[in-house]
Amino acid sequence: MATDEERLIVRLEATQARFEKQLAAASRSADRRARQIESRFMAMNKHIERGAANVGRQFVAAFAATASLRGAQQLIDASTRITNALKVSGLEGAKLESVYERLFSSAMKNAAPVESLVELYSRASLVQKELGVSTEELLGFTDKVALALRVSGKSAQESSGALLQLSQALGSGVVRAEEFNSILEGALPIAQAAAAGLEEAGGSVAKLRQLVVDGKVSSEAFFRAFEAGSVILQDKVAGATLTVDQGLTNVQNALVNAVRKFDDATGASKTMADSLTKAADAIRA
């Protein structure tokens, strides 16, 4: 008779197979590199499983299935956070999807982390009236920020940190030195563009920083300065080559987008949560 462990393995493998089949159907338009990476990962898993036969193939198979499900869940969680962030900004239905598509397009065009761009837009939209900007201006600002991230060539993690500080700078009324320093470290081109667009700074990042330290740069002034000075970013990005990390960021963006569409159509996040709960119950039994 099958043991509880064997039944658990079969259940996990069946859940994984069903989910991966549905996900593949929903993500045919994803970047070819994502599929290549996935294929290599699967081949590596098979190699590891064969080599681990002497230490318990069933344990390895169960672990691999659980890890794959966890990775899929992380993608679904990211897509859920994106939708929630846009809802916080007051969007829903067709308007929400329209704004998301604009932000996703900006992310892919500039190899910027889409979740971080959405979070920036969401946070800035909460102070939209204080900034005195329209929704179209806010989308244009976010697109230019994505371009600045492409120019910087920083990793997704560094870019995300800089965008968090930028969103705080926009929401605080006055740009603070701590926020500005984080922008300098994680996304220097944003500061360079703002310096170019602020008359008092005269194109000097050092002068802009001193103005920030003196408390003389409002959030609205920084927004407008970056918007005006962003023309310099086009020259900086001309002929630039994407880094490997930026390429991987686009793969992640494509996967999150595919999973988001898949989850919207099928409610996969609820299905996976239910399946994992049942698996946990089986382990406790």
PDB file of C-alpha atoms in Angstrom, residues 77-265:
ATOM      1  CA  ASP A  77       1.885  37.206  -5.314  1.00  0.00           C
ATOM      2  CA  ALA A  78       3.777  39.825  -7.344  1.00  0.00           C
ATOM      3  CA  SER A  79       0.885  40.122  -9.798  1.00  0.00           C
ATOM      4  CA  THR A  80      -1.561  40.441  -6.900  1.00  0.00           C
ATOM      5  CA  ARG A  81       0.512  43.213  -5.315  1.00  0.00           C
ATOM      6  CA  ILE A  82       0.513  45.041  -8.655  1.00  0.00           C
ATOM      7  CA  THR A  83      -3.272  44.912  -8.908  1.00  0.00           C
ATOM      8  CA  ASN A  84      -3.702  45.961  -5.279  1.00  0.00           C
ATOM      9  CA  ALA A  85      -1.331  48.918  -5.704  1.00  0.00           C
ATOM     10  CA  LEU A  86      -3.319  50.172  -8.690  1.00  0.00           C
ATOM     11  CA  LYS A  87      -6.576  49.763  -6.787  1.00  0.00           C
ATOM     12  CA  VAL A  88      -5.134  51.858  -3.962  1.00  0.00           C
ATOM     13  CA  SER A  89      -4.636  54.653  -6.487  1.00  0.00           C
ATOM     14  CA  GLY A  90      -8.385  54.587  -7.169  1.00  0.00           C
ATOM     15  CA  LEU A  91      -8.354  52.563 -10.384  1.00  0.00           C
ATOM     16  CA  GLU A  92     -10.572  49.648 -11.312  1.00  0.00           C
ATOM     17  CA  GLY A  93     -11.809  47.744 -14.326  1.00  0.00           C
ATOM     18  CA  ALA A  94     -10.782  48.954 -17.767  1.00  0.00           C
ATOM     19  CA  LYS A  95      -9.023  52.047 -16.400  1.00  0.00           C
ATOM     20  CA  LEU A  96      -6.877  49.909 -14.128  1.00  0.00           C
ATOM     21  CA  GLU A  97      -5.888  47.632 -17.002  1.00  0.00           C
ATOM     22  CA  SER A  98      -5.147  50.602 -19.262  1.00  0.00           C
ATOM     23  CA  VAL A  99      -2.777  52.152 -16.716  1.00  0.00           C
ATOM     24  CA  TYR A 100      -1.168  48.779 -16.033  1.00  0.00           C
ATOM     25  CA  GLU A 101      -0.502  48.203 -19.733  1.00  0.00           C
ATOM     26  CA  ARG A 102       1.181  51.622 -19.976  1.00  0.00           C
ATOM     27  CA  LEU A 103       3.382  50.873 -16.983  1.00  0.00           C
ATOM     28  CA  PHE A 104       4.193  47.350 -18.190  1.00  0.00           C
ATOM     29  CA  SER A 105       5.159  48.739 -21.601  1.00  0.00           C
ATOM     30  CA  SER A 106       7.488  51.263 -19.932  1.00  0.00           C
ATOM     31  CA  ALA A 107       9.026  48.521 -17.812  1.00  0.00           C
ATOM     32  CA  MET A 108       9.707  46.214 -20.764  1.00  0.00           C
ATOM     33  CA  LYS A 109      10.986  49.009 -22.988  1.00  0.00           C
ATOM     34  CA  ASN A 110      13.514  50.063 -20.385  1.00  0.00           C
ATOM     35  CA  ALA A 111      14.185  46.771 -18.546  1.00  0.00           C
ATOM     36  CA  ALA A 112      12.881  48.244 -15.290  1.00  0.00           C
ATOM     37  CA  PRO A 113      11.122  46.174 -12.589  1.00  0.00           C
ATOM     38  CA  VAL A 114       7.406  46.494 -13.353  1.00  0.00           C
ATOM     39  CA  GLU A 115       6.272  45.996  -9.762  1.00  0.00           C
ATOM     40  CA  SER A 116       8.490  48.860  -8.592  1.00  0.00           C
ATOM     41  CA  LEU A 117       7.191  51.151 -11.356  1.00  0.00           C
ATOM     42  CA  VAL A 118       3.610  50.345 -10.395  1.00  0.00           C
ATOM     43  CA  GLU A 119       4.407  51.058  -6.750  1.00  0.00           C
ATOM     44  CA  LEU A 120       5.968  54.413  -7.708  1.00  0.00           C
ATOM     45  CA  TYR A 121       2.906  55.356  -9.749  1.00  0.00           C
ATOM     46  CA  SER A 122       0.567  54.266  -6.963  1.00  0.00           C
ATOM     47  CA  ARG A 123       2.362  56.237  -4.258  1.00  0.00           C
ATOM     48  CA  ALA A 124       2.676  59.336  -6.445  1.00  0.00           C
ATOM     49  CA  SER A 125      -1.001  59.177  -7.405  1.00  0.00           C
ATOM     50  CA  LEU A 126      -1.938  59.556  -3.738  1.00  0.00           C
ATOM     51  CA  VAL A 127      -0.357  63.028  -3.738  1.00  0.00           C
ATOM     52  CA  GLN A 128      -1.325  63.866  -7.310  1.00  0.00           C
ATOM     53  CA  LYS A 129      -3.346  66.912  -6.280  1.00  0.00           C
ATOM     54  CA  GLU A 130      -0.534  68.226  -4.098  1.00  0.00           C
ATOM     55  CA  LEU A 131       1.897  67.812  -6.989  1.00  0.00           C
ATOM     56  CA  GLY A 132      -0.538  69.557  -9.313  1.00  0.00           C
ATOM     57  CA  VAL A 133      -0.165  66.996 -12.093  1.00  0.00           C
ATOM     58  CA  SER A 134      -2.566  65.081 -14.322  1.00  0.00           C
ATOM     59  CA  THR A 135      -2.757  61.313 -14.683  1.00  0.00           C
ATOM     60  CA  GLU A 136      -1.151  61.581 -18.110  1.00  0.00           C
ATOM     61  CA  GLU A 137       1.713  63.631 -16.660  1.00  0.00           C
ATOM     62  CA  LEU A 138       2.149  61.059 -13.909  1.00  0.00           C
ATOM     63  CA  LEU A 139       2.346  58.238 -16.452  1.00  0.00           C
ATOM     64  CA  GLY A 140       4.831  60.255 -18.503  1.00  0.00           C
ATOM     65  CA  PHE A 141       6.915  60.884 -15.391  1.00  0.00           C
ATOM     66  CA  THR A 142       6.971  57.171 -14.571  1.00  0.00           C
ATOM     67  CA  ASP A 143       8.005  56.336 -18.134  1.00  0.00           C
ATOM     68  CA  LYS A 144      10.905  58.792 -17.914  1.00  0.00           C
ATOM     69  CA  VAL A 145      11.936  57.304 -14.572  1.00  0.00           C
ATOM     70  CA  ALA A 146      12.047  53.890 -16.244  1.00  0.00           C
ATOM     71  CA  LEU A 147      14.302  55.384 -18.918  1.00  0.00           C
ATOM     72  CA  ALA A 148      16.577  56.788 -16.200  1.00  0.00           C
ATOM     73  CA  LEU A 149      16.846  53.315 -14.666  1.00  0.00           C
ATOM     74  CA  ARG A 150      17.875  51.921 -18.035  1.00  0.00           C
ATOM     75  CA  VAL A 151      20.592  54.559 -18.281  1.00  0.00           C
ATOM     76  CA  SER A 152      21.846  53.736 -14.783  1.00  0.00           C
ATOM     77  CA  GLY A 153      22.294  50.029 -15.563  1.00  0.00           C
ATOM     78  CA  LYS A 154      21.716  49.204 -11.895  1.00  0.00           C
ATOM     79  CA  SER A 155      20.325  45.898 -10.666  1.00  0.00           C
ATOM     80  CA  ALA A 156      16.604  45.399 -10.073  1.00  0.00           C
ATOM     81  CA  GLN A 157      17.166  45.458  -6.311  1.00  0.00           C
ATOM     82  CA  GLU A 158      19.114  48.728  -6.431  1.00  0.00           C
ATOM     83  CA  SER A 159      16.543  50.274  -8.764  1.00  0.00           C
ATOM     84  CA  SER A 160      13.657  49.227  -6.537  1.00  0.00           C
ATOM     85  CA  GLY A 161      15.282  50.852  -3.522  1.00  0.00           C
ATOM     86  CA  ALA A 162      15.825  54.099  -5.414  1.00  0.00           C
ATOM     87  CA  LEU A 163      12.207  54.157  -6.607  1.00  0.00           C
ATOM     88  CA  LEU A 164      10.966  53.677  -3.063  1.00  0.00           C
ATOM     89  CA  GLN A 165      12.962  56.711  -1.938  1.00  0.00           C
ATOM     90  CA  LEU A 166      11.780  58.690  -4.968  1.00  0.00           C
ATOM     91  CA  SER A 167       8.152  57.947  -4.122  1.00  0.00           C
ATOM     92  CA  GLN A 168       8.778  59.109  -0.553  1.00  0.00           C
ATOM     93  CA  ALA A 169      10.418  62.282  -1.853  1.00  0.00           C
ATOM     94  CA  LEU A 170       7.342  63.025  -3.959  1.00  0.00           C
ATOM     95  CA  GLY A 171       4.998  62.424  -1.053  1.00  0.00           C
ATOM     96  CA  SER A 172       6.807  64.327   1.684  1.00  0.00           C
ATOM     97  CA  GLY A 173       6.212  67.847   0.364  1.00  0.00           C
ATOM     98  CA  VAL A 174       9.922  68.651   0.528  1.00  0.00           C
ATOM     99  CA  VAL A 175      12.722  66.433  -0.778  1.00  0.00           C
ATOM    100  CA  ARG A 176      14.875  65.319   2.149  1.00  0.00           C
ATOM    101  CA  ALA A 177      18.610  64.680   2.051  1.00  0.00           C
ATOM    102  CA  GLU A 178      18.263  61.007   2.997  1.00  0.00           C
ATOM    103  CA  GLU A 179      15.884  60.377   0.116  1.00  0.00           C
ATOM    104  CA  PHE A 180      18.035  62.305  -2.326  1.00  0.00           C
ATOM    105  CA  ASN A 181      21.185  60.431  -1.300  1.00  0.00           C
ATOM    106  CA  SER A 182      19.445  57.119  -1.937  1.00  0.00           C
ATOM    107  CA  ILE A 183      18.445  58.335  -5.389  1.00  0.00           C
ATOM    108  CA  LEU A 184      22.057  59.336  -6.043  1.00  0.00           C
ATOM    109  CA  GLU A 185      23.280  55.871  -5.093  1.00  0.00           C
ATOM    110  CA  GLY A 186      20.625  53.799  -6.829  1.00  0.00           C
ATOM    111  CA  ALA A 187      19.552  55.930  -9.793  1.00  0.00           C
ATOM    112  CA  LEU A 188      21.982  58.783 -10.467  1.00  0.00           C
ATOM    113  CA  PRO A 189      20.418  59.686 -13.864  1.00  0.00           C
ATOM    114  CA  ILE A 190      17.229  60.742 -12.048  1.00  0.00           C
ATOM    115  CA  ALA A 191      19.218  63.283 -10.037  1.00  0.00           C
ATOM    116  CA  GLN A 192      21.124  64.384 -13.156  1.00  0.00           C
ATOM    117  CA  ALA A 193      17.894  65.007 -15.046  1.00  0.00           C
ATOM    118  CA  ALA A 194      16.409  66.937 -12.118  1.00  0.00           C
ATOM    119  CA  ALA A 195      19.569  69.055 -11.868  1.00  0.00           C
ATOM    120  CA  ALA A 196      19.366  69.787 -15.585  1.00  0.00           C
ATOM    121  CA  GLY A 197      15.752  70.882 -15.264  1.00  0.00           C
ATOM    122  CA  LEU A 198      16.055  73.020 -12.135  1.00  0.00           C
ATOM    123  CA  GLU A 199      17.235  76.534 -12.933  1.00  0.00           C
ATOM    124  CA  GLU A 200      18.750  77.100  -9.481  1.00  0.00           C
ATOM    125  CA  ALA A 201      20.891  73.969  -9.831  1.00  0.00           C
ATOM    126  CA  GLY A 202      22.180  74.935 -13.261  1.00  0.00           C
ATOM    127  CA  GLY A 203      22.689  71.310 -14.259  1.00  0.00           C
ATOM    128  CA  SER A 204      24.909  70.575 -11.250  1.00  0.00           C
ATOM    129  CA  VAL A 205      23.998  67.585  -9.102  1.00  0.00           C
ATOM    130  CA  ALA A 206      26.188  69.002  -6.320  1.00  0.00           C
ATOM    131  CA  LYS A 207      24.232  72.282  -6.330  1.00  0.00           C
ATOM    132  CA  LEU A 208      20.970  70.376  -6.385  1.00  0.00           C
ATOM    133  CA  ARG A 209      22.078  68.337  -3.405  1.00  0.00           C
ATOM    134  CA  GLN A 210      22.944  71.486  -1.460  1.00  0.00           C
ATOM    135  CA  LEU A 211      19.527  72.933  -2.253  1.00  0.00           C
ATOM    136  CA  VAL A 212      17.976  69.713  -0.956  1.00  0.00           C
ATOM    137  CA  VAL A 213      20.075  69.835   2.228  1.00  0.00           C
ATOM    138  CA  ASP A 214      18.913  73.432   2.744  1.00  0.00           C
ATOM    139  CA  GLY A 215      15.284  72.310   2.377  1.00  0.00           C
ATOM    140  CA  LYS A 216      14.719  74.443  -0.725  1.00  0.00           C
ATOM    141  CA  VAL A 217      13.446  71.783  -3.148  1.00  0.00           C
ATOM    142  CA  SER A 218       9.762  70.947  -2.885  1.00  0.00           C
ATOM    143  CA  SER A 219       8.332  67.681  -4.136  1.00  0.00           C
ATOM    144  CA  GLU A 220       6.492  69.507  -6.913  1.00  0.00           C
ATOM    145  CA  ALA A 221       9.645  71.383  -7.938  1.00  0.00           C
ATOM    146  CA  PHE A 222      11.593  68.125  -8.121  1.00  0.00           C
ATOM    147  CA  PHE A 223       8.837  66.509 -10.194  1.00  0.00           C
ATOM    148  CA  ARG A 224       8.779  69.406 -12.652  1.00  0.00           C
ATOM    149  CA  ALA A 225      12.570  69.665 -12.767  1.00  0.00           C
ATOM    150  CA  PHE A 226      12.974  65.994 -13.604  1.00  0.00           C
ATOM    151  CA  GLU A 227      10.267  66.261 -16.228  1.00  0.00           C
ATOM    152  CA  ALA A 228      11.999  69.238 -17.858  1.00  0.00           C
ATOM    153  CA  GLY A 229      15.507  67.801 -17.641  1.00  0.00           C
ATOM    154  CA  SER A 230      14.660  64.276 -18.774  1.00  0.00           C
ATOM    155  CA  VAL A 231      15.544  65.215 -22.366  1.00  0.00           C
ATOM    156  CA  ILE A 232      19.184  64.518 -21.485  1.00  0.00           C
ATOM    157  CA  LEU A 233      18.341  60.873 -20.859  1.00  0.00           C
ATOM    158  CA  GLN A 234      17.709  60.145 -24.533  1.00  0.00           C
ATOM    159  CA  ASP A 235      21.275  61.125 -25.386  1.00  0.00           C
ATOM    160  CA  LYS A 236      22.646  59.024 -22.536  1.00  0.00           C
ATOM    161  CA  VAL A 237      20.740  55.902 -23.547  1.00  0.00           C
ATOM    162  CA  ALA A 238      21.632  56.117 -27.247  1.00  0.00           C
ATOM    163  CA  GLY A 239      23.696  53.081 -28.182  1.00  0.00           C
ATOM    164  CA  ALA A 240      23.537  51.653 -24.662  1.00  0.00           C
ATOM    165  CA  THR A 241      23.480  47.870 -24.302  1.00  0.00           C
ATOM    166  CA  LEU A 242      21.321  46.114 -21.735  1.00  0.00           C
ATOM    167  CA  THR A 243      23.171  44.397 -18.910  1.00  0.00           C
ATOM    168  CA  VAL A 244      22.563  40.733 -18.110  1.00  0.00           C
ATOM    169  CA  ASP A 245      20.708  41.773 -14.954  1.00  0.00           C
ATOM    170  CA  GLN A 246      18.449  44.073 -16.980  1.00  0.00           C
ATOM    171  CA  GLY A 247      17.762  41.235 -19.397  1.00  0.00           C
ATOM    172  CA  LEU A 248      16.754  39.011 -16.500  1.00  0.00           C
ATOM    173  CA  THR A 249      14.542  41.812 -15.192  1.00  0.00           C
ATOM    174  CA  ASN A 250      12.652  41.742 -18.483  1.00  0.00           C
ATOM    175  CA  VAL A 251      12.281  37.971 -18.209  1.00  0.00           C
ATOM    176  CA  GLN A 252      10.826  38.433 -14.720  1.00  0.00           C
ATOM    177  CA  ASN A 253       8.511  41.175 -16.019  1.00  0.00           C
ATOM    178  CA  ALA A 254       7.254  38.916 -18.810  1.00  0.00           C
ATOM    179  CA  LEU A 255       6.608  36.058 -16.398  1.00  0.00           C
ATOM    180  CA  VAL A 256       4.771  38.270 -13.912  1.00  0.00           C
ATOM    181  CA  ASN A 257       2.648  39.668 -16.745  1.00  0.00           C
ATOM    182  CA  ALA A 258       1.805  36.197 -18.072  1.00  0.00           C
ATOM    183  CA  VAL A 259       0.930  34.912 -14.609  1.00  0.00           C
ATOM    184  CA  ARG A 260      -1.173  38.012 -13.922  1.00  0.00           C
ATOM    185  CA  LYS A 261      -3.270  37.429 -17.040  1.00  0.00           C
ATOM    186  CA  PHE A 262      -3.496  33.738 -16.230  1.00  0.00           C
ATOM    187  CA  ASP A 263      -4.591  34.422 -12.660  1.00  0.00           C
ATOM    188  CA  ASP A 264      -7.199  36.956 -13.796  1.00  0.00           C
ATOM    189  CA  ALA A 265      -8.675  34.365 -16.153  1.00  0.00           C
TER     190      ALA A 265
END
